[in-house]
Coordinates of C-alpha atoms in Angstrom, one line a residue:
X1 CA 17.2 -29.9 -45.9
X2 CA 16.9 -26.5 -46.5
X3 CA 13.4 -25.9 -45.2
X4 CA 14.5 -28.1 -42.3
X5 CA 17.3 -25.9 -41.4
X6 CA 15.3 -22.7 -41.4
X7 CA 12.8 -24.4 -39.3
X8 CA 15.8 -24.7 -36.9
X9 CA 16.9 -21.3 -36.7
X10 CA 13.4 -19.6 -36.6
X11 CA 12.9 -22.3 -33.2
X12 CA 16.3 -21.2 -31.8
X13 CA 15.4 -17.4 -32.5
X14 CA 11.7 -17.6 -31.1
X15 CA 13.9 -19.6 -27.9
X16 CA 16.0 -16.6 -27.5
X17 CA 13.5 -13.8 -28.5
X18 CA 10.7 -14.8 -26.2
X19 CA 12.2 -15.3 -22.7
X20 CA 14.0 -11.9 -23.5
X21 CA 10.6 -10.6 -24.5
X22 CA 9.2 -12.1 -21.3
X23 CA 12.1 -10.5 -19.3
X24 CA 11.5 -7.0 -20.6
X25 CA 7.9 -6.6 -20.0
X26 CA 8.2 -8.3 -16.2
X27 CA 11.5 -5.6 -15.8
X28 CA 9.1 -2.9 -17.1
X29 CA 6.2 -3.8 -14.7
X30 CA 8.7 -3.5 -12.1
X31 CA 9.9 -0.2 -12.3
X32 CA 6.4 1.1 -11.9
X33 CA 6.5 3.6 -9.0
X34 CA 5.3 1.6 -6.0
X35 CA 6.5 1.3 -2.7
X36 CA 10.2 1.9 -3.3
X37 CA 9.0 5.3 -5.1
X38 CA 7.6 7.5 -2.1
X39 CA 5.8 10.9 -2.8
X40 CA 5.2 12.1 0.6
X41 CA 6.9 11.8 4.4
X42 CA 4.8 8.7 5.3
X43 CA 6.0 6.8 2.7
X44 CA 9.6 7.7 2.4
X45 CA 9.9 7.1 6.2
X46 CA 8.5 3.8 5.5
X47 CA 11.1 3.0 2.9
X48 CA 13.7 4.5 5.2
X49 CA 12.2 1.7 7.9
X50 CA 12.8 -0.9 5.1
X51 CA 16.3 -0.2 4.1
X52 CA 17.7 0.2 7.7
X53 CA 16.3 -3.5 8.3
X54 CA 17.9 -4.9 5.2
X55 CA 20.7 -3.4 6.0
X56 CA 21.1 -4.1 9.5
X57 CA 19.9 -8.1 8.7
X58 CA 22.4 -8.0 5.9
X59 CA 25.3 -7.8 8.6
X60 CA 24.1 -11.6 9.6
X61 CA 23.6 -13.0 5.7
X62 CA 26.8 -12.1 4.4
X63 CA 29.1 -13.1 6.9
X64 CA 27.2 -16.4 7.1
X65 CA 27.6 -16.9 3.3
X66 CA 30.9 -16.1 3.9
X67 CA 32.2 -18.6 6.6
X68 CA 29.8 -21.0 4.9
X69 CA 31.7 -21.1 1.6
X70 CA 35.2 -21.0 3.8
X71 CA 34.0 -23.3 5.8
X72 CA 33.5 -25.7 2.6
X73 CA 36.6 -24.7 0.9
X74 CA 38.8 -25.2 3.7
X75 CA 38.0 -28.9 5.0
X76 CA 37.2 -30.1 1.6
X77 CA 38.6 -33.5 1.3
X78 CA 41.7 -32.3 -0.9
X79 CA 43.0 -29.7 1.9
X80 CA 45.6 -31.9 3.7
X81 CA 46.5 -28.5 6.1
X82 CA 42.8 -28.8 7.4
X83 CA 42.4 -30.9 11.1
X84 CA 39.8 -33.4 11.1
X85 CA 38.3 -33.5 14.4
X86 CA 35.2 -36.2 14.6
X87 CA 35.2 -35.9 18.6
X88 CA 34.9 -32.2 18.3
X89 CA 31.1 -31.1 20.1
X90 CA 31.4 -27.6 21.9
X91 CA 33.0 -24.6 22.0
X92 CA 32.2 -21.7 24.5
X93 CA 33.6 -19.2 22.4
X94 CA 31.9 -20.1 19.4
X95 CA 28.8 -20.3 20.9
X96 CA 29.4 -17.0 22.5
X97 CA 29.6 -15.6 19.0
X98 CA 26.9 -17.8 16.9
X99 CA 24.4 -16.1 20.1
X100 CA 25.6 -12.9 20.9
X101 CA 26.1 -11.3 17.6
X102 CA 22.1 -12.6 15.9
X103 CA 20.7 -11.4 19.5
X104 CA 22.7 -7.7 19.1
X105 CA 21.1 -7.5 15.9
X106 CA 17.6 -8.3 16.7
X107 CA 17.4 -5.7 19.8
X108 CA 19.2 -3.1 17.5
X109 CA 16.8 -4.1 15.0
X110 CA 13.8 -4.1 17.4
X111 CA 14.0 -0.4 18.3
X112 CA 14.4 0.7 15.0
X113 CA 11.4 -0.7 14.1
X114 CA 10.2 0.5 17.5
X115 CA 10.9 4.0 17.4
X116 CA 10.3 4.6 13.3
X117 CA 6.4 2.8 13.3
X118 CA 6.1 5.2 16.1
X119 CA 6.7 7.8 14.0
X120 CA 4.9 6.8 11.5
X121 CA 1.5 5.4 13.4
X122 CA -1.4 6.2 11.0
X123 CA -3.4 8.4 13.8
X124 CA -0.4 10.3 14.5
X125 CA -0.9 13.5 12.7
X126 CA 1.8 15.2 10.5
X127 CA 3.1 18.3 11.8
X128 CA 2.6 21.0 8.9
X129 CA 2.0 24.7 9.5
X130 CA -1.2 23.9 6.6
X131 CA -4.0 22.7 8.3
X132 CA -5.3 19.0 7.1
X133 CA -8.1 18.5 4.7
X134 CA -10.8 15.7 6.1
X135 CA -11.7 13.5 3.9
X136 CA -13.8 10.6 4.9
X137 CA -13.1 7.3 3.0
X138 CA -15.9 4.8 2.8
X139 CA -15.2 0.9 0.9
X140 CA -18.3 -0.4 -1.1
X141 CA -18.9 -2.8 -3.9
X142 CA -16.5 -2.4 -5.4
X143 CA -15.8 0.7 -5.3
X144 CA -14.4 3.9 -3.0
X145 CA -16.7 6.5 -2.0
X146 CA -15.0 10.0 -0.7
X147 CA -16.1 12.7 1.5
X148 CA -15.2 15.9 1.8
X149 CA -17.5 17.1 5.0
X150 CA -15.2 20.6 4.9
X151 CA -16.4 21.2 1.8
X152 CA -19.4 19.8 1.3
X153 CA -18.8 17.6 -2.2
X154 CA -18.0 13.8 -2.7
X155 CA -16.4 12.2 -5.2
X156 CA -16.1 8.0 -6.5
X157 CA -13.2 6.6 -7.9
X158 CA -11.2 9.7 -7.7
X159 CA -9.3 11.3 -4.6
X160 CA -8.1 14.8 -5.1
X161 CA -5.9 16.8 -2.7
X162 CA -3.9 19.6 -2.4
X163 CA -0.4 18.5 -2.7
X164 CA 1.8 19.9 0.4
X165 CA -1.0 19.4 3.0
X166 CA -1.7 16.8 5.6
X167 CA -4.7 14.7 4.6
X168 CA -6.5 13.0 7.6
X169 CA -8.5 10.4 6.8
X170 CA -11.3 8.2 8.4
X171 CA -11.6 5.0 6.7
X172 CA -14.8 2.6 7.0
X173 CA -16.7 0.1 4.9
X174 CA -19.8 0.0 4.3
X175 CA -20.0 -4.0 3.5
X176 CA -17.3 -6.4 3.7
X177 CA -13.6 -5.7 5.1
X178 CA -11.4 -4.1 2.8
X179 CA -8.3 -2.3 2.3
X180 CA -7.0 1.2 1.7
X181 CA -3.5 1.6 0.2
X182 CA -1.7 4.3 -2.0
X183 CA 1.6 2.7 -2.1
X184 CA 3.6 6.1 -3.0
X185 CA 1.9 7.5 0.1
X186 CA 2.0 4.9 2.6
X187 CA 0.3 3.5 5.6
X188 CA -2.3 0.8 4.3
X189 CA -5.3 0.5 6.6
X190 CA -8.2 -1.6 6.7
X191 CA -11.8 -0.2 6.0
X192 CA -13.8 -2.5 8.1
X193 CA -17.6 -2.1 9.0
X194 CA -18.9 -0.4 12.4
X195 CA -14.6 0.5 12.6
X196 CA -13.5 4.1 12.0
X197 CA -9.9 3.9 11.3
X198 CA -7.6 7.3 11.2
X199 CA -5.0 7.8 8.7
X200 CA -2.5 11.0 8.0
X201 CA -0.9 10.9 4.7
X202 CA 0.2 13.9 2.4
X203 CA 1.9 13.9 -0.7
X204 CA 4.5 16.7 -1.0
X205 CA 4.6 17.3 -4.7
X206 CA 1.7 17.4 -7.4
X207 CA 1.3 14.5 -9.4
X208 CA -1.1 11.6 -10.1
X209 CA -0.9 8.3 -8.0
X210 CA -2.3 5.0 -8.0
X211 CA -4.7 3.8 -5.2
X212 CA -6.1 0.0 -4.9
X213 CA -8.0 -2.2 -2.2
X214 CA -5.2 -4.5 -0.6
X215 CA -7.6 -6.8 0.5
X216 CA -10.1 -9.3 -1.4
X217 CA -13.4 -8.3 -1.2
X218 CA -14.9 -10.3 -3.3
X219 CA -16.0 -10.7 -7.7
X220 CA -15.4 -6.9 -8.1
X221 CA -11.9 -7.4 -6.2
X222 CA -9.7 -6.2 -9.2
X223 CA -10.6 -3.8 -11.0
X224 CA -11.7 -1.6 -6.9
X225 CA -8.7 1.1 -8.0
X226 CA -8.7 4.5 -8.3
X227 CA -6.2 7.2 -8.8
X228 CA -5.2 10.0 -6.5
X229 CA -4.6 13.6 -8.1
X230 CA -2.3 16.0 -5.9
X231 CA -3.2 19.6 -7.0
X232 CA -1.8 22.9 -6.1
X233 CA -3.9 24.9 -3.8
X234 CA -5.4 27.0 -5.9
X235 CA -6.2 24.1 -8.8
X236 CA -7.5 22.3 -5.6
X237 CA -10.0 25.1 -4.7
X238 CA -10.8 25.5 -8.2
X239 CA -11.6 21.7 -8.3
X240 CA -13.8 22.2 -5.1
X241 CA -16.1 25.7 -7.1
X242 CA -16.4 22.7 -10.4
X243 CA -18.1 20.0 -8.4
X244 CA -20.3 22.0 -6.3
X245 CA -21.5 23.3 -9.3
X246 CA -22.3 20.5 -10.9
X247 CA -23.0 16.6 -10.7
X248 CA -26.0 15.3 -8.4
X249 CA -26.4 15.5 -4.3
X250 CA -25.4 12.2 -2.7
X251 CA -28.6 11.6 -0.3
X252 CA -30.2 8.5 1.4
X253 CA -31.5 7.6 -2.6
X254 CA -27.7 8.3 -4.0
X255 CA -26.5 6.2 -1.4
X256 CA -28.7 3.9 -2.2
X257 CA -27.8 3.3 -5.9
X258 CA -23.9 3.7 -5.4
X259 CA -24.1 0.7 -2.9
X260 CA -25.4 -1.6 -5.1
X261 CA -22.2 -4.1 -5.9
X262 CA -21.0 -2.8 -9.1
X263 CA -17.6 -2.8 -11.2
X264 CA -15.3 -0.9 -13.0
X265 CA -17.1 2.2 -12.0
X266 CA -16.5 5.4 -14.0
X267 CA -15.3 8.4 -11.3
X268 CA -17.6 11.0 -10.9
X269 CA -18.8 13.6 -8.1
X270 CA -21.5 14.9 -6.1
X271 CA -22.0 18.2 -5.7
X272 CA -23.7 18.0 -2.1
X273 CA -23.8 15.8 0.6
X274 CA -26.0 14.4 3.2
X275 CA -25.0 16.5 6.5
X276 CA -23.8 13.2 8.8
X277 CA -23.5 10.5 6.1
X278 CA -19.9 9.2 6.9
X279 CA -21.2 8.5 10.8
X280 CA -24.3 7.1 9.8
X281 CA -22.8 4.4 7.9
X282 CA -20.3 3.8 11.0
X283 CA -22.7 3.6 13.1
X284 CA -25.3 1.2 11.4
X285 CA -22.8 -0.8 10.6
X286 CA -24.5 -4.1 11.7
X287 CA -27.5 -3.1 9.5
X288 CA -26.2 -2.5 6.9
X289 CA -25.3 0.6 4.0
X290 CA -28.4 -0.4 2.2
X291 CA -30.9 0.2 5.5
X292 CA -28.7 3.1 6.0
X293 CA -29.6 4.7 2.8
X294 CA -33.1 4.2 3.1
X295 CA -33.6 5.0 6.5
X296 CA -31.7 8.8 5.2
X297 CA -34.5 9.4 2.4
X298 CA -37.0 11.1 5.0
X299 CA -34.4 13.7 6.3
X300 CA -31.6 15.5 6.0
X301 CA -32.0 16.3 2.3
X302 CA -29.2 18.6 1.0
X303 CA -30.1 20.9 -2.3

């Protein structure tokens, strides 16, 4: 009996332990800073976009809850006080309000929406007194390849900026359709082949943030991250002297080996870069990175 009872409580315990357990970690993976956790203007004014909606969409949902429940508690079958009408079919005042007030909202709501992804269109560039740093984004398999044409490097994996400046992208793919997305920065765009997509993000405070493809691409799918590093401007030119001085020159051969589908790749730079790479791959897009890079190995060699 007594064995049986301890069986008893150590089932009960492991009933109450585990879902609380379970509850903890899922709470934890939630607070990681996402969407809801902007670090630059793109981003917040997104969020801003996303609260005013709720908000404004809330002004329907609770009152309807409200006369819902009302409704229910007032003619339940107990209430003597309540009229039963079963010839009851139409009333123009009613109807006035169950179509005036959800139509209100929706314009209201409409040029919110209007006038803030307006704001906020990914070409539009961010007004700054710093000038933006390009960087060219290019989606492989599976992995992200960055170009810095300014300065003349490229890295994989691994997108460094100067924090406080506008960073305008062009985004392509060299294979399949993908996505780019740093959730604390904002604005995901596709990287699609033959496509060159703009995008003007800046993060306003140094600090390391997490980057992913948004879209399935394929085996390699999960694991295509890689992490963004805002530095200060000095750190950031002192980053720029390091990888010119070191690491290999992305050519037409470089190319070729870095688009070969691989995963989990380690980040790494390239201390020179092909003069015209980023348009190349645009614009062979319907042959294909691999031709691209081969066709590159008999010119434009940078040492």
């Amino acid at each position: 009996m007594a064995v049986r009872n301890e069986q008893v409580r150590r089932r009960a315990r492991s009933a109450i332990v585990y879902p609380l357990a379970l509850a903890g970690v899922l709470t934890l993976n939630a607070c990681a800073p996402g969407v809801l956790s902007p670090a630059g203007p793109v981003a917040a004014g997104e969020r801003t976009i996303l609260f005013n909606a709720l908000a404004i969409m809330m002004l329907i949902v609770v009152p309807t809850i409200v006369v819902t429940l009302g409704f229910a508690w007032w003619f339940r079958a107990g209430n003597k006080r309540a009229t039963y009408r079963p010839t009851w079919s139409y009333s123009g005042r009613i109807e006035l309000l169950v179509w005036s007030v959800p139509a209100l909202i929706v314009i209201f709501l409409a040029g919110l929406t209007w006038i803030g992804t307006h704001q906020l269109a990914p070409e539009r560039p961010l007004v700054s007194k710093r000038k933006p740093v390009m960087v060219q984004v290019v989606a492989l398999d599976w992995k992200w390849l960055f170009i810095y044409p300014e300065q003349g490097i490229a890295t994989v994996n691994r997108l460094v900026i100067p924090a406080g400046t506008p960073i305008a992208f062009r985004i392509t793919s060299g294979t399949v359709m993908n996505s780019f997305f740093v959730p604390q920065l904002g604005s995901q765009i596709y990287a699609m082949s033959g496509m060159d997509s703009r995008l003007h993000l800046q993060a306003d405070k140094p600090g390391r943030f997490h980057g992913l493809s948004a879209h399935y691409s394929g085996e390699g799918f999960a694991d295509m991250d890689f992490s963004v590093d805002a530095l200060p401007a000095t750190q950031f030119a002192d980053w720029v002297t390091r990888t010119k001085a070191a690491g290999p020159v992305l050519d037409g051969q470089g190319l070729a080996a870095l688009s070969r589908p691989t995963v989990n790749v380690a980040p790494r730079g390239y201390r020179a870069v092909m003069p015209g790479l980023y348009d190349r791959i645009v614009a062979n897009a319907g042959v294909g990175v691999h031709d691209e890079a081969r066709s590159g190995r008999e010119d434009n060699h940078v040492r």
